[in-house]
Amino acid sequence: MNITPIHNEADLQRTFARLEALWAAEDGTPEADELEVLSILIEKYEDEHYPIGPSDPIEAIKFRMEQQGLTPRDLEPSRDKSRSYDGAVPAW
C-alpha cells in the first residue's frame, strides 16, 4: 500500500483509478483497508476544493416536489386546517 496525499486534480484522478481497481475488495483484507483510506482522502480533498454549502429549504422542497411530479396545490390536503399556514408554502 503506497498512499500519498491528494494535492491536485492529477492526484485525484490517480486516486480514483486506484479506488476503482479496489472496489470489489473483500472486507478485512489489506485492499479493503486501502479502499477505505483512499475514500477518506478523496472526501477530504473534495470537501476542501468543491465545498457544497447548505441547501435552501424552499429550493429543496421544490426540487423534491419536481421529482415527484407534485405542485403546491398537492400539498394542501396535508395541511393542518386548525393552524394558519398563510405564506408557509409559497405559491411559486
PDB file of N, CA and C in Angstrom:
ATOM      1  N   MET A   1       0.862  -1.182   0.000  1.00  0.00           N
ATOM      2  CA  MET A   1       0.000   0.000   0.000  1.00  0.00           C
ATOM      3  C   MET A   1       0.894   1.227   0.000  1.00  0.00           C
ATOM      4  N   ASN A   2       0.845   1.990  -1.079  1.00  0.00           N
ATOM      5  CA  ASN A   2       1.638   3.204  -1.209  1.00  0.00           C
ATOM      6  C   ASN A   2       0.673   4.378  -1.354  1.00  0.00           C
ATOM      7  N   ILE A   3       0.267   4.937  -0.233  1.00  0.00           N
ATOM      8  CA  ILE A   3      -0.735   6.008  -0.237  1.00  0.00           C
ATOM      9  C   ILE A   3      -0.047   7.342  -0.019  1.00  0.00           C
ATOM     10  N   THR A   4      -0.418   8.304  -0.853  1.00  0.00           N
ATOM     11  CA  THR A   4       0.118   9.656  -0.737  1.00  0.00           C
ATOM     12  C   THR A   4      -1.035  10.644  -0.686  1.00  0.00           C
ATOM     13  N   PRO A   5      -0.804  11.847  -0.142  1.00  0.00           N
ATOM     14  CA  PRO A   5      -1.869  12.851  -0.105  1.00  0.00           C
ATOM     15  C   PRO A   5      -2.306  13.257  -1.509  1.00  0.00           C
ATOM     16  N   ILE A   6      -3.504  13.773  -1.601  1.00  0.00           N
ATOM     17  CA  ILE A   6      -4.023  14.295  -2.868  1.00  0.00           C
ATOM     18  C   ILE A   6      -3.809  15.804  -2.847  1.00  0.00           C
ATOM     19  N   HIS A   7      -2.945  16.288  -3.759  1.00  0.00           N
ATOM     20  CA  HIS A   7      -2.621  17.712  -3.792  1.00  0.00           C
ATOM     21  C   HIS A   7      -3.262  18.446  -4.961  1.00  0.00           C
ATOM     22  N   ASN A   8      -3.636  17.705  -6.025  1.00  0.00           N
ATOM     23  CA  ASN A   8      -4.142  18.377  -7.221  1.00  0.00           C
ATOM     24  C   ASN A   8      -5.061  17.420  -7.986  1.00  0.00           C
ATOM     25  N   GLU A   9      -5.571  17.888  -9.109  1.00  0.00           N
ATOM     26  CA  GLU A   9      -6.514  17.094  -9.913  1.00  0.00           C
ATOM     27  C   GLU A   9      -5.877  15.816 -10.457  1.00  0.00           C
ATOM     28  N   ALA A  10      -4.606  15.891 -10.818  1.00  0.00           N
ATOM     29  CA  ALA A  10      -3.930  14.686 -11.321  1.00  0.00           C
ATOM     30  C   ALA A  10      -3.859  13.619 -10.225  1.00  0.00           C
ATOM     31  N   ASP A  11      -3.531  14.061  -9.014  1.00  0.00           N
ATOM     32  CA  ASP A  11      -3.512  13.126  -7.874  1.00  0.00           C
ATOM     33  C   ASP A  11      -4.907  12.551  -7.641  1.00  0.00           C
ATOM     34  N   LEU A  12      -5.913  13.403  -7.759  1.00  0.00           N
ATOM     35  CA  LEU A  12      -7.288  12.961  -7.538  1.00  0.00           C
ATOM     36  C   LEU A  12      -7.677  11.894  -8.562  1.00  0.00           C
ATOM     37  N   GLN A  13      -7.362  12.122  -9.815  1.00  0.00           N
ATOM     38  CA  GLN A  13      -7.706  11.151 -10.860  1.00  0.00           C
ATOM     39  C   GLN A  13      -6.956   9.831 -10.664  1.00  0.00           C
ATOM     40  N   ARG A  14      -5.694   9.917 -10.257  1.00  0.00           N
ATOM     41  CA  ARG A  14      -4.913   8.723  -9.975  1.00  0.00           C
ATOM     42  C   ARG A  14      -5.526   7.943  -8.817  1.00  0.00           C
ATOM     43  N   THR A  15      -5.980   8.669  -7.794  1.00  0.00           N
ATOM     44  CA  THR A  15      -6.588   8.020  -6.629  1.00  0.00           C
ATOM     45  C   THR A  15      -7.923   7.391  -6.995  1.00  0.00           C
ATOM     46  N   PHE A  16      -8.710   8.074  -7.832  1.00  0.00           N
ATOM     47  CA  PHE A  16      -9.974   7.491  -8.304  1.00  0.00           C
ATOM     48  C   PHE A  16      -9.729   6.193  -9.069  1.00  0.00           C
ATOM     49  N   ALA A  17      -8.696   6.181  -9.908  1.00  0.00           N
ATOM     50  CA  ALA A  17      -8.386   4.978 -10.686  1.00  0.00           C
ATOM     51  C   ALA A  17      -8.023   3.821  -9.754  1.00  0.00           C
ATOM     52  N   ARG A  18      -7.238   4.114  -8.738  1.00  0.00           N
ATOM     53  CA  ARG A  18      -6.868   3.063  -7.789  1.00  0.00           C
ATOM     54  C   ARG A  18      -8.092   2.615  -6.995  1.00  0.00           C
ATOM     55  N   LEU A  19      -8.926   3.550  -6.607  1.00  0.00           N
ATOM     56  CA  LEU A  19     -10.149   3.224  -5.868  1.00  0.00           C
ATOM     57  C   LEU A  19     -11.027   2.289  -6.689  1.00  0.00           C
ATOM     58  N   GLU A  20     -11.161   2.581  -7.964  1.00  0.00           N
ATOM     59  CA  GLU A  20     -11.974   1.743  -8.842  1.00  0.00           C
ATOM     60  C   GLU A  20     -11.399   0.325  -8.928  1.00  0.00           C
ATOM     61  N   ALA A  21     -10.079   0.221  -8.971  1.00  0.00           N
ATOM     62  CA  ALA A  21      -9.445  -1.093  -9.050  1.00  0.00           C
ATOM     63  C   ALA A  21      -9.673  -1.903  -7.774  1.00  0.00           C
ATOM     64  N   LEU A  22      -9.864  -1.211  -6.659  1.00  0.00           N
ATOM     65  CA  LEU A  22     -10.051  -1.877  -5.363  1.00  0.00           C
ATOM     66  C   LEU A  22     -11.521  -2.074  -4.994  1.00  0.00           C
ATOM     67  N   TRP A  23     -12.427  -1.598  -5.815  1.00  0.00           N
ATOM     68  CA  TRP A  23     -13.844  -1.507  -5.449  1.00  0.00           C
ATOM     69  C   TRP A  23     -14.440  -2.810  -4.918  1.00  0.00           C
ATOM     70  N   ALA A  24     -14.056  -3.950  -5.436  1.00  0.00           N
ATOM     71  CA  ALA A  24     -14.649  -5.221  -5.031  1.00  0.00           C
ATOM     72  C   ALA A  24     -13.834  -5.920  -3.941  1.00  0.00           C
ATOM     73  N   ALA A  25     -12.992  -5.185  -3.257  1.00  0.00           N
ATOM     74  CA  ALA A  25     -12.140  -5.793  -2.229  1.00  0.00           C
ATOM     75  C   ALA A  25     -12.987  -6.414  -1.118  1.00  0.00           C
ATOM     76  N   GLU A  26     -12.570  -7.578  -0.664  1.00  0.00           N
ATOM     77  CA  GLU A  26     -13.258  -8.287   0.417  1.00  0.00           C
ATOM     78  C   GLU A  26     -12.968  -7.600   1.751  1.00  0.00           C
ATOM     79  N   ASP A  27     -13.989  -7.472   2.600  1.00  0.00           N
ATOM     80  CA  ASP A  27     -13.803  -6.899   3.932  1.00  0.00           C
ATOM     81  C   ASP A  27     -12.699  -7.639   4.672  1.00  0.00           C
ATOM     82  N   GLY A  28     -11.925  -6.866   5.439  1.00  0.00           N
ATOM     83  CA  GLY A  28     -10.885  -7.469   6.255  1.00  0.00           C
ATOM     84  C   GLY A  28      -9.568  -7.695   5.540  1.00  0.00           C
ATOM     85  N   THR A  29      -9.502  -7.345   4.268  1.00  0.00           N
ATOM     86  CA  THR A  29      -8.261  -7.529   3.513  1.00  0.00           C
ATOM     87  C   THR A  29      -7.478  -6.218   3.480  1.00  0.00           C
ATOM     88  N   PRO A  30      -6.175  -6.294   3.200  1.00  0.00           N
ATOM     89  CA  PRO A  30      -5.397  -5.058   3.050  1.00  0.00           C
ATOM     90  C   PRO A  30      -5.958  -4.160   1.940  1.00  0.00           C
ATOM     91  N   GLU A  31      -6.508  -4.776   0.896  1.00  0.00           N
ATOM     92  CA  GLU A  31      -7.102  -3.991  -0.194  1.00  0.00           C
ATOM     93  C   GLU A  31      -8.317  -3.207   0.289  1.00  0.00           C
ATOM     94  N   ALA A  32      -9.122  -3.820   1.150  1.00  0.00           N
ATOM     95  CA  ALA A  32     -10.293  -3.124   1.706  1.00  0.00           C
ATOM     96  C   ALA A  32      -9.846  -1.967   2.593  1.00  0.00           C
ATOM     97  N   ASP A  33      -8.765  -2.170   3.348  1.00  0.00           N
ATOM     98  CA  ASP A  33      -8.228  -1.084   4.173  1.00  0.00           C
ATOM     99  C   ASP A  33      -7.740   0.063   3.297  1.00  0.00           C
ATOM    100  N   GLU A  34      -7.059  -0.281   2.210  1.00  0.00           N
ATOM    101  CA  GLU A  34      -6.585   0.748   1.282  1.00  0.00           C
ATOM    102  C   GLU A  34      -7.763   1.494   0.663  1.00  0.00           C
ATOM    103  N   LEU A  35      -8.796   0.775   0.293  1.00  0.00           N
ATOM    104  CA  LEU A  35     -10.006   1.377  -0.255  1.00  0.00           C
ATOM    105  C   LEU A  35     -10.596   2.394   0.723  1.00  0.00           C
ATOM    106  N   GLU A  36     -10.661   2.026   1.978  1.00  0.00           N
ATOM    107  CA  GLU A  36     -11.216   2.928   3.000  1.00  0.00           C
ATOM    108  C   GLU A  36     -10.371   4.188   3.146  1.00  0.00           C
ATOM    109  N   VAL A  37      -9.054   4.025   3.201  1.00  0.00           N
ATOM    110  CA  VAL A  37      -8.169   5.174   3.358  1.00  0.00           C
ATOM    111  C   VAL A  37      -8.254   6.094   2.133  1.00  0.00           C
ATOM    112  N   LEU A  38      -8.275   5.512   0.944  1.00  0.00           N
ATOM    113  CA  LEU A  38      -8.391   6.325  -0.266  1.00  0.00           C
ATOM    114  C   LEU A  38      -9.718   7.081  -0.305  1.00  0.00           C
ATOM    115  N   SER A  39     -10.784   6.445   0.143  1.00  0.00           N
ATOM    116  CA  SER A  39     -12.095   7.105   0.191  1.00  0.00           C
ATOM    117  C   SER A  39     -12.055   8.325   1.106  1.00  0.00           C
ATOM    118  N   ILE A  40     -11.379   8.180   2.228  1.00  0.00           N
ATOM    119  CA  ILE A  40     -11.264   9.297   3.180  1.00  0.00           C
ATOM    120  C   ILE A  40     -10.450  10.434   2.567  1.00  0.00           C
ATOM    121  N   LEU A  41      -9.351  10.092   1.891  1.00  0.00           N
ATOM    122  CA  LEU A  41      -8.535  11.121   1.241  1.00  0.00           C
ATOM    123  C   LEU A  41      -9.318  11.854   0.154  1.00  0.00           C
ATOM    124  N   ILE A  42     -10.069  11.118  -0.642  1.00  0.00           N
ATOM    125  CA  ILE A  42     -10.879  11.737  -1.695  1.00  0.00           C
ATOM    126  C   ILE A  42     -11.926  12.661  -1.086  1.00  0.00           C
ATOM    127  N   GLU A  43     -12.595  12.182  -0.047  1.00  0.00           N
ATOM    128  CA  GLU A  43     -13.617  13.009   0.612  1.00  0.00           C
ATOM    129  C   GLU A  43     -13.007  14.300   1.138  1.00  0.00           C
ATOM    130  N   LYS A  44     -11.856  14.224   1.782  1.00  0.00           N
ATOM    131  CA  LYS A  44     -11.190  15.410   2.323  1.00  0.00           C
ATOM    132  C   LYS A  44     -10.838  16.389   1.201  1.00  0.00           C
ATOM    133  N   TYR A  45     -10.255  15.882   0.129  1.00  0.00           N
ATOM    134  CA  TYR A  45      -9.888  16.749  -0.990  1.00  0.00           C
ATOM    135  C   TYR A  45     -11.121  17.423  -1.581  1.00  0.00           C
ATOM    136  N   GLU A  46     -12.169  16.654  -1.819  1.00  0.00           N
ATOM    137  CA  GLU A  46     -13.379  17.218  -2.425  1.00  0.00           C
ATOM    138  C   GLU A  46     -14.054  18.221  -1.499  1.00  0.00           C
ATOM    139  N   ASP A  47     -14.072  17.951  -0.197  1.00  0.00           N
ATOM    140  CA  ASP A  47     -14.658  18.904   0.754  1.00  0.00           C
ATOM    141  C   ASP A  47     -13.916  20.237   0.733  1.00  0.00           C
ATOM    142  N   GLU A  48     -12.601  20.172   0.573  1.00  0.00           N
ATOM    143  CA  GLU A  48     -11.805  21.398   0.561  1.00  0.00           C
ATOM    144  C   GLU A  48     -11.884  22.137  -0.777  1.00  0.00           C
ATOM    145  N   HIS A  49     -11.933  21.412  -1.879  1.00  0.00           N
ATOM    146  CA  HIS A  49     -11.868  22.033  -3.199  1.00  0.00           C
ATOM    147  C   HIS A  49     -13.218  22.189  -3.898  1.00  0.00           C
ATOM    148  N   TYR A  50     -14.203  21.448  -3.471  1.00  0.00           N
ATOM    149  CA  TYR A  50     -15.543  21.518  -4.068  1.00  0.00           C
ATOM    150  C   TYR A  50     -16.602  21.551  -2.966  1.00  0.00           C
ATOM    151  N   PRO A  51     -16.537  22.583  -2.113  1.00  0.00           N
ATOM    152  CA  PRO A  51     -17.497  22.615  -0.995  1.00  0.00           C
ATOM    153  C   PRO A  51     -18.934  22.771  -1.489  1.00  0.00           C
ATOM    154  N   ILE A  52     -19.816  22.086  -0.809  1.00  0.00           N
ATOM    155  CA  ILE A  52     -21.245  22.199  -1.097  1.00  0.00           C
ATOM    156  C   ILE A  52     -21.884  22.801   0.144  1.00  0.00           C
ATOM    157  N   GLY A  53     -22.362  24.021   0.003  1.00  0.00           N
ATOM    158  CA  GLY A  53     -22.985  24.702   1.121  1.00  0.00           C
ATOM    159  C   GLY A  53     -24.352  24.115   1.430  1.00  0.00           C
ATOM    160  N   PRO A  54     -24.917  24.555   2.529  1.00  0.00           N
ATOM    161  CA  PRO A  54     -26.253  24.061   2.878  1.00  0.00           C
ATOM    162  C   PRO A  54     -27.267  24.492   1.831  1.00  0.00           C
ATOM    163  N   SER A  55     -28.227  23.624   1.590  1.00  0.00           N
ATOM    164  CA  SER A  55     -29.238  23.947   0.583  1.00  0.00           C
ATOM    165  C   SER A  55     -30.304  24.862   1.174  1.00  0.00           C
ATOM    166  N   ASP A  56     -30.920  25.617   0.301  1.00  0.00           N
ATOM    167  CA  ASP A  56     -32.037  26.467   0.690  1.00  0.00           C
ATOM    168  C   ASP A  56     -33.241  25.553   0.913  1.00  0.00           C
ATOM    169  N   PRO A  57     -33.896  25.622   2.072  1.00  0.00           N
ATOM    170  CA  PRO A  57     -35.006  24.708   2.358  1.00  0.00           C
ATOM    171  C   PRO A  57     -36.134  24.758   1.323  1.00  0.00           C
ATOM    172  N   ILE A  58     -36.485  25.941   0.866  1.00  0.00           N
ATOM    173  CA  ILE A  58     -37.563  26.068  -0.116  1.00  0.00           C
ATOM    174  C   ILE A  58     -37.146  25.417  -1.434  1.00  0.00           C
ATOM    175  N   GLU A  59     -35.899  25.651  -1.849  1.00  0.00           N
ATOM    176  CA  GLU A  59     -35.415  25.037  -3.078  1.00  0.00           C
ATOM    177  C   GLU A  59     -35.384  23.520  -2.953  1.00  0.00           C
ATOM    178  N   ALA A  60     -35.039  23.012  -1.768  1.00  0.00           N
ATOM    179  CA  ALA A  60     -35.029  21.560  -1.551  1.00  0.00           C
ATOM    180  C   ALA A  60     -36.437  20.989  -1.677  1.00  0.00           C
ATOM    181  N   ILE A  61     -37.420  21.685  -1.125  1.00  0.00           N
ATOM    182  CA  ILE A  61     -38.818  21.234  -1.223  1.00  0.00           C
ATOM    183  C   ILE A  61     -39.264  21.267  -2.686  1.00  0.00           C
ATOM    184  N   LYS A  62     -38.943  22.355  -3.376  1.00  0.00           N
ATOM    185  CA  LYS A  62     -39.340  22.473  -4.775  1.00  0.00           C
ATOM    186  C   LYS A  62     -38.693  21.375  -5.632  1.00  0.00           C
ATOM    187  N   PHE A  63     -37.427  21.077  -5.368  1.00  0.00           N
ATOM    188  CA  PHE A  63     -36.733  20.035  -6.119  1.00  0.00           C
ATOM    189  C   PHE A  63     -37.395  18.680  -5.894  1.00  0.00           C
ATOM    190  N   ARG A  64     -37.695  18.371  -4.628  1.00  0.00           N
ATOM    191  CA  ARG A  64     -38.317  17.085  -4.321  1.00  0.00           C
ATOM    192  C   ARG A  64     -39.719  17.001  -4.932  1.00  0.00           C
ATOM    193  N   MET A  65     -40.455  18.111  -4.891  1.00  0.00           N
ATOM    194  CA  MET A  65     -41.787  18.128  -5.494  1.00  0.00           C
ATOM    195  C   MET A  65     -41.689  17.878  -6.997  1.00  0.00           C
ATOM    196  N   GLU A  66     -40.691  18.494  -7.638  1.00  0.00           N
ATOM    197  CA  GLU A  66     -40.499  18.294  -9.073  1.00  0.00           C
ATOM    198  C   GLU A  66     -40.187  16.825  -9.369  1.00  0.00           C
ATOM    199  N   GLN A  67     -39.354  16.211  -8.535  1.00  0.00           N
ATOM    200  CA  GLN A  67     -39.028  14.793  -8.713  1.00  0.00           C
ATOM    201  C   GLN A  67     -40.280  13.923  -8.622  1.00  0.00           C
ATOM    202  N   GLN A  68     -41.189  14.303  -7.748  1.00  0.00           N
ATOM    203  CA  GLN A  68     -42.395  13.521  -7.513  1.00  0.00           C
ATOM    204  C   GLN A  68     -43.553  13.936  -8.421  1.00  0.00           C
ATOM    205  N   GLY A  69     -43.337  14.971  -9.240  1.00  0.00           N
ATOM    206  CA  GLY A  69     -44.398  15.442 -10.127  1.00  0.00           C
ATOM    207  C   GLY A  69     -45.510  16.152  -9.366  1.00  0.00           C
ATOM    208  N   LEU A  70     -45.171  16.801  -8.254  1.00  0.00           N
ATOM    209  CA  LEU A  70     -46.165  17.474  -7.418  1.00  0.00           C
ATOM    210  C   LEU A  70     -46.178  18.976  -7.678  1.00  0.00           C
ATOM    211  N   THR A  71     -47.297  19.606  -7.352  1.00  0.00           N
ATOM    212  CA  THR A  71     -47.439  21.055  -7.410  1.00  0.00           C
ATOM    213  C   THR A  71     -47.757  21.544  -6.004  1.00  0.00           C
ATOM    214  N   PRO A  72     -47.653  22.843  -5.746  1.00  0.00           N
ATOM    215  CA  PRO A  72     -48.002  23.348  -4.419  1.00  0.00           C
ATOM    216  C   PRO A  72     -49.428  22.970  -4.008  1.00  0.00           C
ATOM    217  N   ARG A  73     -50.314  22.895  -4.965  1.00  0.00           N
ATOM    218  CA  ARG A  73     -51.706  22.519  -4.684  1.00  0.00           C
ATOM    219  C   ARG A  73     -51.769  21.110  -4.083  1.00  0.00           C
ATOM    220  N   ASP A  74     -50.868  20.231  -4.477  1.00  0.00           N
ATOM    221  CA  ASP A  74     -50.847  18.861  -3.948  1.00  0.00           C
ATOM    222  C   ASP A  74     -50.530  18.807  -2.461  1.00  0.00           C
ATOM    223  N   LEU A  75     -49.928  19.862  -1.924  1.00  0.00           N
ATOM    224  CA  LEU A  75     -49.589  19.884  -0.502  1.00  0.00           C
ATOM    225  C   LEU A  75     -50.768  20.299   0.373  1.00  0.00           C
ATOM    226  N   GLU A  76     -51.738  20.920  -0.199  1.00  0.00           N
ATOM    227  CA  GLU A  76     -52.846  21.457   0.583  1.00  0.00           C
ATOM    228  C   GLU A  76     -53.603  20.428   1.412  1.00  0.00           C
ATOM    229  N   PRO A  77     -53.911  19.235   0.925  1.00  0.00           N
ATOM    230  CA  PRO A  77     -54.649  18.287   1.764  1.00  0.00           C
ATOM    231  C   PRO A  77     -53.883  17.875   3.024  1.00  0.00           C
ATOM    232  N   SER A  78     -52.561  17.985   3.000  1.00  0.00           N
ATOM    233  CA  SER A  78     -51.785  17.568   4.160  1.00  0.00           C
ATOM    234  C   SER A  78     -51.635  18.674   5.191  1.00  0.00           C
ATOM    235  N   ARG A  79     -52.118  19.853   4.885  1.00  0.00           N
ATOM    236  CA  ARG A  79     -52.020  20.958   5.833  1.00  0.00           C
ATOM    237  C   ARG A  79     -52.999  20.776   6.980  1.00  0.00           C
ATOM    238  N   ASP A  80     -52.562  21.147   8.158  1.00  0.00           N
ATOM    239  CA  ASP A  80     -53.407  21.114   9.352  1.00  0.00           C
ATOM    240  C   ASP A  80     -54.318  22.325   9.297  1.00  0.00           C
ATOM    241  N   LYS A  81     -55.605  22.117   9.094  1.00  0.00           N
ATOM    242  CA  LYS A  81     -56.558  23.214   8.906  1.00  0.00           C
ATOM    243  C   LYS A  81     -56.778  24.023  10.185  1.00  0.00           C
ATOM    244  N   SER A  82     -56.376  23.472  11.344  1.00  0.00           N
ATOM    245  CA  SER A  82     -56.586  24.198  12.593  1.00  0.00           C
ATOM    246  C   SER A  82     -55.506  25.255  12.826  1.00  0.00           C
ATOM    247  N   ARG A  83     -54.469  25.238  12.026  1.00  0.00           N
ATOM    248  CA  ARG A  83     -53.392  26.219  12.187  1.00  0.00           C
ATOM    249  C   ARG A  83     -53.305  27.080  10.945  1.00  0.00           C
ATOM    250  N   SER A  84     -52.839  28.286  11.103  1.00  0.00           N
ATOM    251  CA  SER A  84     -52.683  29.184   9.973  1.00  0.00           C
ATOM    252  C   SER A  84     -51.330  28.966   9.323  1.00  0.00           C
ATOM    253  N   TYR A  85     -51.335  28.693   8.044  1.00  0.00           N
ATOM    254  CA  TYR A  85     -50.095  28.477   7.305  1.00  0.00           C
ATOM    255  C   TYR A  85     -49.931  29.508   6.195  1.00  0.00           C
ATOM    256  N   ASP A  86     -50.646  30.600   6.303  1.00  0.00           N
ATOM    257  CA  ASP A  86     -50.562  31.606   5.245  1.00  0.00           C
ATOM    258  C   ASP A  86     -49.104  31.950   4.958  1.00  0.00           C
ATOM    259  N   GLY A  87     -48.696  31.683   3.749  1.00  0.00           N
ATOM    260  CA  GLY A  87     -47.348  32.009   3.319  1.00  0.00           C
ATOM    261  C   GLY A  87     -46.303  30.959   3.681  1.00  0.00           C
ATOM    262  N   ALA A  88     -46.661  29.940   4.441  1.00  0.00           N
ATOM    263  CA  ALA A  88     -45.672  28.924   4.820  1.00  0.00           C
ATOM    264  C   ALA A  88     -45.220  28.133   3.611  1.00  0.00           C
ATOM    265  N   VAL A  89     -46.137  27.848   2.701  1.00  0.00           N
ATOM    266  CA  VAL A  89     -45.790  27.173   1.452  1.00  0.00           C
ATOM    267  C   VAL A  89     -46.159  28.139   0.329  1.00  0.00           C
ATOM    268  N   PRO A  90     -45.151  28.813  -0.222  1.00  0.00           N
ATOM    269  CA  PRO A  90     -45.438  29.824  -1.238  1.00  0.00           C
ATOM    270  C   PRO A  90     -46.115  29.225  -2.465  1.00  0.00           C
ATOM    271  N   ALA A  91     -46.770  30.074  -3.215  1.00  0.00           N
ATOM    272  CA  ALA A  91     -47.498  29.636  -4.408  1.00  0.00           C
ATOM    273  C   ALA A  91     -46.580  29.484  -5.610  1.00  0.00           C
ATOM    274  N   TRP A  92     -45.322  29.770  -5.495  1.00  0.00           N
ATOM    275  CA  TRP A  92     -44.335  29.655  -6.579  1.00  0.00           C
ATOM    276  C   TRP A  92     -44.943  29.989  -7.880  1.00  0.00           C
TER     277      TRP A  92
END
